[in-house]
PDB file of C-alpha atoms and ligand atoms in Angstrom:
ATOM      1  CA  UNK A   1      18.931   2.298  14.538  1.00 77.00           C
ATOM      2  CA  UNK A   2      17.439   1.004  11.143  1.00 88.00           C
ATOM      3  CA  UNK A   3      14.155   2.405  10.855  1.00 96.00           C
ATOM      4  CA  UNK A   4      11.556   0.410   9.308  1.00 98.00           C
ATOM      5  CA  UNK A   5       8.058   0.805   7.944  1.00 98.00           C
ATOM      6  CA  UNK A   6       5.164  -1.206   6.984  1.00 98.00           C
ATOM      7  CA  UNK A   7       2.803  -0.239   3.953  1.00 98.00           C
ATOM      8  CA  UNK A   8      -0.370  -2.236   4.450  1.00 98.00           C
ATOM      9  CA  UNK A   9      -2.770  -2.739   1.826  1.00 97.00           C
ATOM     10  CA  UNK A  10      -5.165  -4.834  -0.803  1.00 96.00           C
ATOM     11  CA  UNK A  11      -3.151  -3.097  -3.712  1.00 97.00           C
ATOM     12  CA  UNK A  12      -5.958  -4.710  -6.338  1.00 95.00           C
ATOM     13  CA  UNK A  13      -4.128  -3.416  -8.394  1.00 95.00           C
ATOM     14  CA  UNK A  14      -1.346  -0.872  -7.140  1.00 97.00           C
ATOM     15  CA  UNK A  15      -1.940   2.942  -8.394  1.00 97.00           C
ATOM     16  CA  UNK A  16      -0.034   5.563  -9.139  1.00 97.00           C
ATOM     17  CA  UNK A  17      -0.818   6.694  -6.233  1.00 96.00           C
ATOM     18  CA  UNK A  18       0.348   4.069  -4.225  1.00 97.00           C
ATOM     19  CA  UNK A  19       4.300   4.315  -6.020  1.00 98.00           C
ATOM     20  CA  UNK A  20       4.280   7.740  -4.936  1.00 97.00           C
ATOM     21  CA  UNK A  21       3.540   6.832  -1.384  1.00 97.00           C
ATOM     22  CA  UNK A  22       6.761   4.049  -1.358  1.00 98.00           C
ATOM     23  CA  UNK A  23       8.766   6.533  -2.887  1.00 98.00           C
ATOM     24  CA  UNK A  24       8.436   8.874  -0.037  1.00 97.00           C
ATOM     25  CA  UNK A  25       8.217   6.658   2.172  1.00 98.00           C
ATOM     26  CA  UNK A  26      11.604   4.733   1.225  1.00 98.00           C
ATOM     27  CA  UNK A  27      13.165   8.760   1.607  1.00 97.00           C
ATOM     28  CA  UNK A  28      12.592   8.967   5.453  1.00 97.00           C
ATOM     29  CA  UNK A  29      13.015   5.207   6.327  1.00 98.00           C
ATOM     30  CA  UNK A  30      15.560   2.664   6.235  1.00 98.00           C
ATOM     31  CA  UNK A  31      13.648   0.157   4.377  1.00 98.00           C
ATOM     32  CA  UNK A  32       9.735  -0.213   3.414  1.00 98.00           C
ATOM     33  CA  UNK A  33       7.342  -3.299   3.785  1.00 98.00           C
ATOM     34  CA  UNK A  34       5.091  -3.064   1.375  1.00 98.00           C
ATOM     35  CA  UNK A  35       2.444  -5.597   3.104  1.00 98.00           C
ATOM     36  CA  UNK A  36      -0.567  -6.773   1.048  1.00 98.00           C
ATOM     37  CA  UNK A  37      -3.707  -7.692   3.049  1.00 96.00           C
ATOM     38  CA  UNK A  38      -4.787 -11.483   2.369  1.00 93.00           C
ATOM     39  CA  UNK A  39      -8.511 -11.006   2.622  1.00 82.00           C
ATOM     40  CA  UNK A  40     -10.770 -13.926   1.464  1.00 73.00           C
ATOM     41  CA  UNK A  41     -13.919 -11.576   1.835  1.00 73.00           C
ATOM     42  CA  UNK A  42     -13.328  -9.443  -1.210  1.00 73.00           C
ATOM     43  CA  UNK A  43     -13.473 -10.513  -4.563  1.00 82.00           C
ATOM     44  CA  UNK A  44      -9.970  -9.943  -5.948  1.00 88.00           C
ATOM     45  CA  UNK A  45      -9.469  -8.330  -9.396  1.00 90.00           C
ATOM     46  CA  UNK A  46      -5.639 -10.018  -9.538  1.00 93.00           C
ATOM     47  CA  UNK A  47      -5.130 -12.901  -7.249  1.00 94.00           C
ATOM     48  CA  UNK A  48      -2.515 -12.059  -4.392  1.00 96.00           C
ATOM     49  CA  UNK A  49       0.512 -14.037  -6.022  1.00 96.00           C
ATOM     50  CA  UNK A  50      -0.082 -11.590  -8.959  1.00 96.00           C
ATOM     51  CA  UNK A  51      -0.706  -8.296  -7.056  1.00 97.00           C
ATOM     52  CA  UNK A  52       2.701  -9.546  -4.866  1.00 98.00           C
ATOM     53  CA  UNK A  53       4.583  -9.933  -8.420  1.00 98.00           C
ATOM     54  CA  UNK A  54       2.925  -6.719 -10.008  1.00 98.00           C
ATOM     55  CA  UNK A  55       4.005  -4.595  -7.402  1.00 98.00           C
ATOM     56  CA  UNK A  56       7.753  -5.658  -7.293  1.00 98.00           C
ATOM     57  CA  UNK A  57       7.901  -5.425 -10.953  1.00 98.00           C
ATOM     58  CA  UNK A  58       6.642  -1.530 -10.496  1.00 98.00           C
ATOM     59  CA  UNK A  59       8.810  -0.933  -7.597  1.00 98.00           C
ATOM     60  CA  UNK A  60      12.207  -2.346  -9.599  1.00 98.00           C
ATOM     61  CA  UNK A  61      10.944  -0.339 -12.604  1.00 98.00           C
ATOM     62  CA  UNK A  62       9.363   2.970 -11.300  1.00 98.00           C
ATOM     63  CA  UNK A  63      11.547   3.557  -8.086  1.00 98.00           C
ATOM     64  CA  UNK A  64      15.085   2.014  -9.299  1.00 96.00           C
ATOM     65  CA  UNK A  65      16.827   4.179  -6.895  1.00 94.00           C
ATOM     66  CA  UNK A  66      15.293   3.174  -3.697  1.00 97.00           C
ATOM     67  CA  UNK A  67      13.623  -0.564  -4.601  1.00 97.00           C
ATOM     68  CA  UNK A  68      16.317  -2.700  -2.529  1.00 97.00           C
ATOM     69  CA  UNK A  69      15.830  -1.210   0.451  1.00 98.00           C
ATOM     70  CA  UNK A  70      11.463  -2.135  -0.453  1.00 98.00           C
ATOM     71  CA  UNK A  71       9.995  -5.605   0.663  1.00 98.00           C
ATOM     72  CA  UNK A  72       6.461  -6.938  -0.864  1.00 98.00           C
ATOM     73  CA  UNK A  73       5.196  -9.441   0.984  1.00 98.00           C
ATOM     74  CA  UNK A  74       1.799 -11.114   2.040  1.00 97.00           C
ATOM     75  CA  UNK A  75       0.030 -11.166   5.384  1.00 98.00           C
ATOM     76  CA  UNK A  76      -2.711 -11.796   7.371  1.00 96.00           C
ATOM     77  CA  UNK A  77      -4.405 -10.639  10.654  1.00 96.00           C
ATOM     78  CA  UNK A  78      -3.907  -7.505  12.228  1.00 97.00           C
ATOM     79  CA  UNK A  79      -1.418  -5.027  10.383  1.00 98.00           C
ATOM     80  CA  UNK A  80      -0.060  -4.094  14.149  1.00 98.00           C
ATOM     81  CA  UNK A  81       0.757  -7.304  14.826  1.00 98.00           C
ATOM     82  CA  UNK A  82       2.607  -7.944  11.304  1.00 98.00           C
ATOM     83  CA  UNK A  83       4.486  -4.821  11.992  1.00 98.00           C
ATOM     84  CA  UNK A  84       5.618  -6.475  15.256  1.00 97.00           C
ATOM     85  CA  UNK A  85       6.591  -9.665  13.417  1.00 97.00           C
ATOM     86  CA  UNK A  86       8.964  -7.309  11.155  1.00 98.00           C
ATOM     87  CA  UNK A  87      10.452  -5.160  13.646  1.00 97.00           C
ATOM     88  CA  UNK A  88       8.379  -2.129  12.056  1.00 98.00           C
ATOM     89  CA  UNK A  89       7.879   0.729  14.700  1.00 96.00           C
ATOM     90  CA  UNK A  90       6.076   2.955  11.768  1.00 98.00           C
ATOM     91  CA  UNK A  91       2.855   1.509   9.773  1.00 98.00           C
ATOM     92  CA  UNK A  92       2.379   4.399   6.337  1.00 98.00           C
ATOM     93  CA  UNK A  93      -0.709   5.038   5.254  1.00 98.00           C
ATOM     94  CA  UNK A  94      -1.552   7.728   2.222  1.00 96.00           C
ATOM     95  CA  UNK A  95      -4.259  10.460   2.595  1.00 96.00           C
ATOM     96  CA  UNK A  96      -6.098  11.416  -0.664  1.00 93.00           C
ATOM     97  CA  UNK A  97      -8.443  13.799   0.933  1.00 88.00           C
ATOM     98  CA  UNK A  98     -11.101  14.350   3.683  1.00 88.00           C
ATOM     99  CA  UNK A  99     -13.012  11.831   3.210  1.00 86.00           C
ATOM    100  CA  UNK A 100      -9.939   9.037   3.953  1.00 91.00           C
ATOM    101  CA  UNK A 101      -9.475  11.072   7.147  1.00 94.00           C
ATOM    102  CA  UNK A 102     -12.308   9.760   9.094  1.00 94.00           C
ATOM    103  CA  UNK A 103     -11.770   5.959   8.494  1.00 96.00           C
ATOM    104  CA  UNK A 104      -7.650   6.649   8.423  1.00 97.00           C
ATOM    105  CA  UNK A 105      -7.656   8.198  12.361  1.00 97.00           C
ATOM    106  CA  UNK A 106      -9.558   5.411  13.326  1.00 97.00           C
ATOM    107  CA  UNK A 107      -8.043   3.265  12.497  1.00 98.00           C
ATOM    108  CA  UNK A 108      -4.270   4.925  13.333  1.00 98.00           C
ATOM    109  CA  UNK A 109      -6.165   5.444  16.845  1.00 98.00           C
ATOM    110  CA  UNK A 110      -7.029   1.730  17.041  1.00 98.00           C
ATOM    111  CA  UNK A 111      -3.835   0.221  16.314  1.00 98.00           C
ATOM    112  CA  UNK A 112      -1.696   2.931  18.400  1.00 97.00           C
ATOM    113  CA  UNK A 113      -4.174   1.624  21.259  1.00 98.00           C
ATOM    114  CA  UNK A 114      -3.439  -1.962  20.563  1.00 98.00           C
ATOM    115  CA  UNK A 115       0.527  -1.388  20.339  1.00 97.00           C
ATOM    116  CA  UNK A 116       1.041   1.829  21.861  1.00 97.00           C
ATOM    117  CA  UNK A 117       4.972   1.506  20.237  1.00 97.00           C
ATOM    118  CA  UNK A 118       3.720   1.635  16.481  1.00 97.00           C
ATOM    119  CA  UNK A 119       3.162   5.051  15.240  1.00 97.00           C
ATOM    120  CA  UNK A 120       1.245   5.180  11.642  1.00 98.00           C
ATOM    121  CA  UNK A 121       2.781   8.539   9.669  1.00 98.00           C
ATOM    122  CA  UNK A 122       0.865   9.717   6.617  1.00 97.00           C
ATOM    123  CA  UNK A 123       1.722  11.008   3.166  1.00 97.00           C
ATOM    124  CA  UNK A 124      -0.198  13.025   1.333  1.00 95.00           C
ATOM    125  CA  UNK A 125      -0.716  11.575  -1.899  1.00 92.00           C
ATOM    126  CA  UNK A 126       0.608  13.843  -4.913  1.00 92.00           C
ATOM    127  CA  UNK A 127      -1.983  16.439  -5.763  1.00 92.00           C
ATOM    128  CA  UNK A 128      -1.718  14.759  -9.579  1.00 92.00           C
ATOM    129  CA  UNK A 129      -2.884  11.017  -8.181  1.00 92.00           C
ATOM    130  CA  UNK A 130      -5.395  12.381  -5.848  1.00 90.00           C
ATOM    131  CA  UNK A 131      -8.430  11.030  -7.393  1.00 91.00           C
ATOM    132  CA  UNK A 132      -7.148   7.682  -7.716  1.00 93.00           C
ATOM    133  CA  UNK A 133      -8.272   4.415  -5.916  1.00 94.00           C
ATOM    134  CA  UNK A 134      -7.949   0.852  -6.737  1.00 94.00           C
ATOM    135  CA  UNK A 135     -11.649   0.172  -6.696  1.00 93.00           C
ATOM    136  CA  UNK A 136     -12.362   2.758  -9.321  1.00 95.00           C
ATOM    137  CA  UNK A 137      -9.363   1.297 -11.189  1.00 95.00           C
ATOM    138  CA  UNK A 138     -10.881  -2.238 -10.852  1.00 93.00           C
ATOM    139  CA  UNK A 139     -14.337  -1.270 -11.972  1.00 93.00           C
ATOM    140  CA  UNK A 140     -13.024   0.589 -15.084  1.00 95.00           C
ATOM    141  CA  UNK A 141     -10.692  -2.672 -15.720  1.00 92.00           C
ATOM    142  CA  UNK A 142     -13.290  -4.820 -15.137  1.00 90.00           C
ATOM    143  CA  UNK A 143     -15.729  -3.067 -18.093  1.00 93.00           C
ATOM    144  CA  UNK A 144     -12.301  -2.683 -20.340  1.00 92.00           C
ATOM    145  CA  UNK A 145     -12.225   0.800 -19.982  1.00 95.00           C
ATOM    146  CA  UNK A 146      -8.197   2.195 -20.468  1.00 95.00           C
ATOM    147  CA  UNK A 147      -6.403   2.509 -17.014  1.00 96.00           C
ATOM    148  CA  UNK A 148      -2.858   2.761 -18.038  1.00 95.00           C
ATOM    149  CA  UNK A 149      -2.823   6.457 -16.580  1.00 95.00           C
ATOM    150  CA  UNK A 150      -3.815   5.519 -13.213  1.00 97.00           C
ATOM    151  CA  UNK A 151      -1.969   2.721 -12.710  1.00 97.00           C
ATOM    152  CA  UNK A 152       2.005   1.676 -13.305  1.00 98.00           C
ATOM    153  CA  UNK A 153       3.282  -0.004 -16.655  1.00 97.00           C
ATOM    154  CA  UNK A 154       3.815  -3.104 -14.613  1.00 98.00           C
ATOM    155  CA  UNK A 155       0.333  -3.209 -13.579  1.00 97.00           C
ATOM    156  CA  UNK A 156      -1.025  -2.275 -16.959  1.00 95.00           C
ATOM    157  CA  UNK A 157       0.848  -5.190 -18.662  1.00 95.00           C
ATOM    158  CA  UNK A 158      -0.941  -7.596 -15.934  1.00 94.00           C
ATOM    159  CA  UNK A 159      -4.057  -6.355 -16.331  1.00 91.00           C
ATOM    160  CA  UNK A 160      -3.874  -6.917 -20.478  1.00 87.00           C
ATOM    161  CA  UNK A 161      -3.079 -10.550 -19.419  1.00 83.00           C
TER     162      UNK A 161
HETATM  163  O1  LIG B 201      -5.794  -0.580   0.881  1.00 79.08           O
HETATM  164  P1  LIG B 201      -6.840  -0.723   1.953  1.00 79.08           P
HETATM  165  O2  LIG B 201      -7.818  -1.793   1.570  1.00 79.08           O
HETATM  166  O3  LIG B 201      -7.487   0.595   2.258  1.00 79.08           O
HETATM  167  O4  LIG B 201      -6.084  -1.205   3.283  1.00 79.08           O
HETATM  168  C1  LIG B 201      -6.784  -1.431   4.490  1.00 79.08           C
HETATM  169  C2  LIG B 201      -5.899  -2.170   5.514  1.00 79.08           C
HETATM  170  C3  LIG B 201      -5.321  -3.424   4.902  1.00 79.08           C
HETATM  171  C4  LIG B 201      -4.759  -1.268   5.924  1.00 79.08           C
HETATM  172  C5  LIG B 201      -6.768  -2.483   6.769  1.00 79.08           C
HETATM  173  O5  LIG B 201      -7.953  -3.070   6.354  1.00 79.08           O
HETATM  174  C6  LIG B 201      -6.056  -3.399   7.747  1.00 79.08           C
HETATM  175  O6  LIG B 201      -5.130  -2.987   8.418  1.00 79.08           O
HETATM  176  N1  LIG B 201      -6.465  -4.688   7.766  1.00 79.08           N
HETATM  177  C7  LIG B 201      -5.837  -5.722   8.551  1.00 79.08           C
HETATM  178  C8  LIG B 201      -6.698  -6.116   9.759  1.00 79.08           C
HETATM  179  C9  LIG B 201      -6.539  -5.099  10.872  1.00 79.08           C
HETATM  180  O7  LIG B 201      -5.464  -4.863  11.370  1.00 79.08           O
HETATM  181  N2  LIG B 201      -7.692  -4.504  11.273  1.00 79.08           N
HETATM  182  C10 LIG B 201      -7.743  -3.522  12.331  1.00 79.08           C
HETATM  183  C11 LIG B 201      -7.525  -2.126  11.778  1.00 79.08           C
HETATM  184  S1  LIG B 201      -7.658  -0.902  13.056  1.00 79.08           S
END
């Protein structure tokens, strides 16, 4: 049986972090949905047509082996019920440190309770990309600061655009 996987997220923008996550994740699974959350409540730093076309350029550059068997795709609603939609029996999240645990079992505990059949399995994030999240990314970006270490090329072209 073809195992798939969703990998929800806002991605604004994708890390270094988050590569290493669909690179692991795209060694245990058959293929990898990398899902990115339409949410009209925050204000983006790349609109989702751009984060969508950032993060298959990284994918096809940084992860060459693996990137056919990766989808990047849009949705809205509930991530369970997206992972239903794609046949996904597996939603991946990536666990920096403590402090993602609380918010991370909640919400694995939430959607395991709404669709007992989807189990969410977690990576830890490589010890060197630890520290990284998008929202620090997007505040440096936003004040010009240099981000090109935190983030792939692909991203760091977008951003200079
Ligand atoms: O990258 P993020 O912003 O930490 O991702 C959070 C995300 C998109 C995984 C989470 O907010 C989510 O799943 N949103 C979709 C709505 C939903 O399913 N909410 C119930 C979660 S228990």
């Amino acid at each position: 049986m073809n195992k798939t996987a969703l990998y929800p997220g806002s991605f604004d923008p994708i890390t270094l972090g988050h590569i290493d996550v669909i690179g692991r994740a795209a060694g245990i699974f058959d293929r990898v949905v990398v899902g990115v959350l339409v949410n009209p409540k925050k204000s983006p730093l790349l609109e989702l047509d751009e984060r969508i076309a950032t993060i298959r350029e990284a994918v096809d550059e940084d992860l060459p082996g693996v990137a056919e068997r990766i989808d990047v795709t849009s949705f809205d609603g509930l991530t369970v019920d997206f992972a239903r939609k794609l046949e996904a029996n597996f939603i991946v999240r990536g666990l920096r440190a403590i402090s993602d645990f609380e918010t991370e079992m909640q919400m694995a505990h939430t959607n395991r309770k709404m669709h007992p059949d989807i189990d969410t399995v977690f990576f830890m994030t490589a010890l060197e990309h630890a520290y990284l999240s998008s929202s620090l990314v997007k505040e440096i970006a936003s004040f010009g600061g240099d981000v090109s270490k935190m983030i792939p090329a692909a991203a760091a072209r977008r951003l200079r655009r």
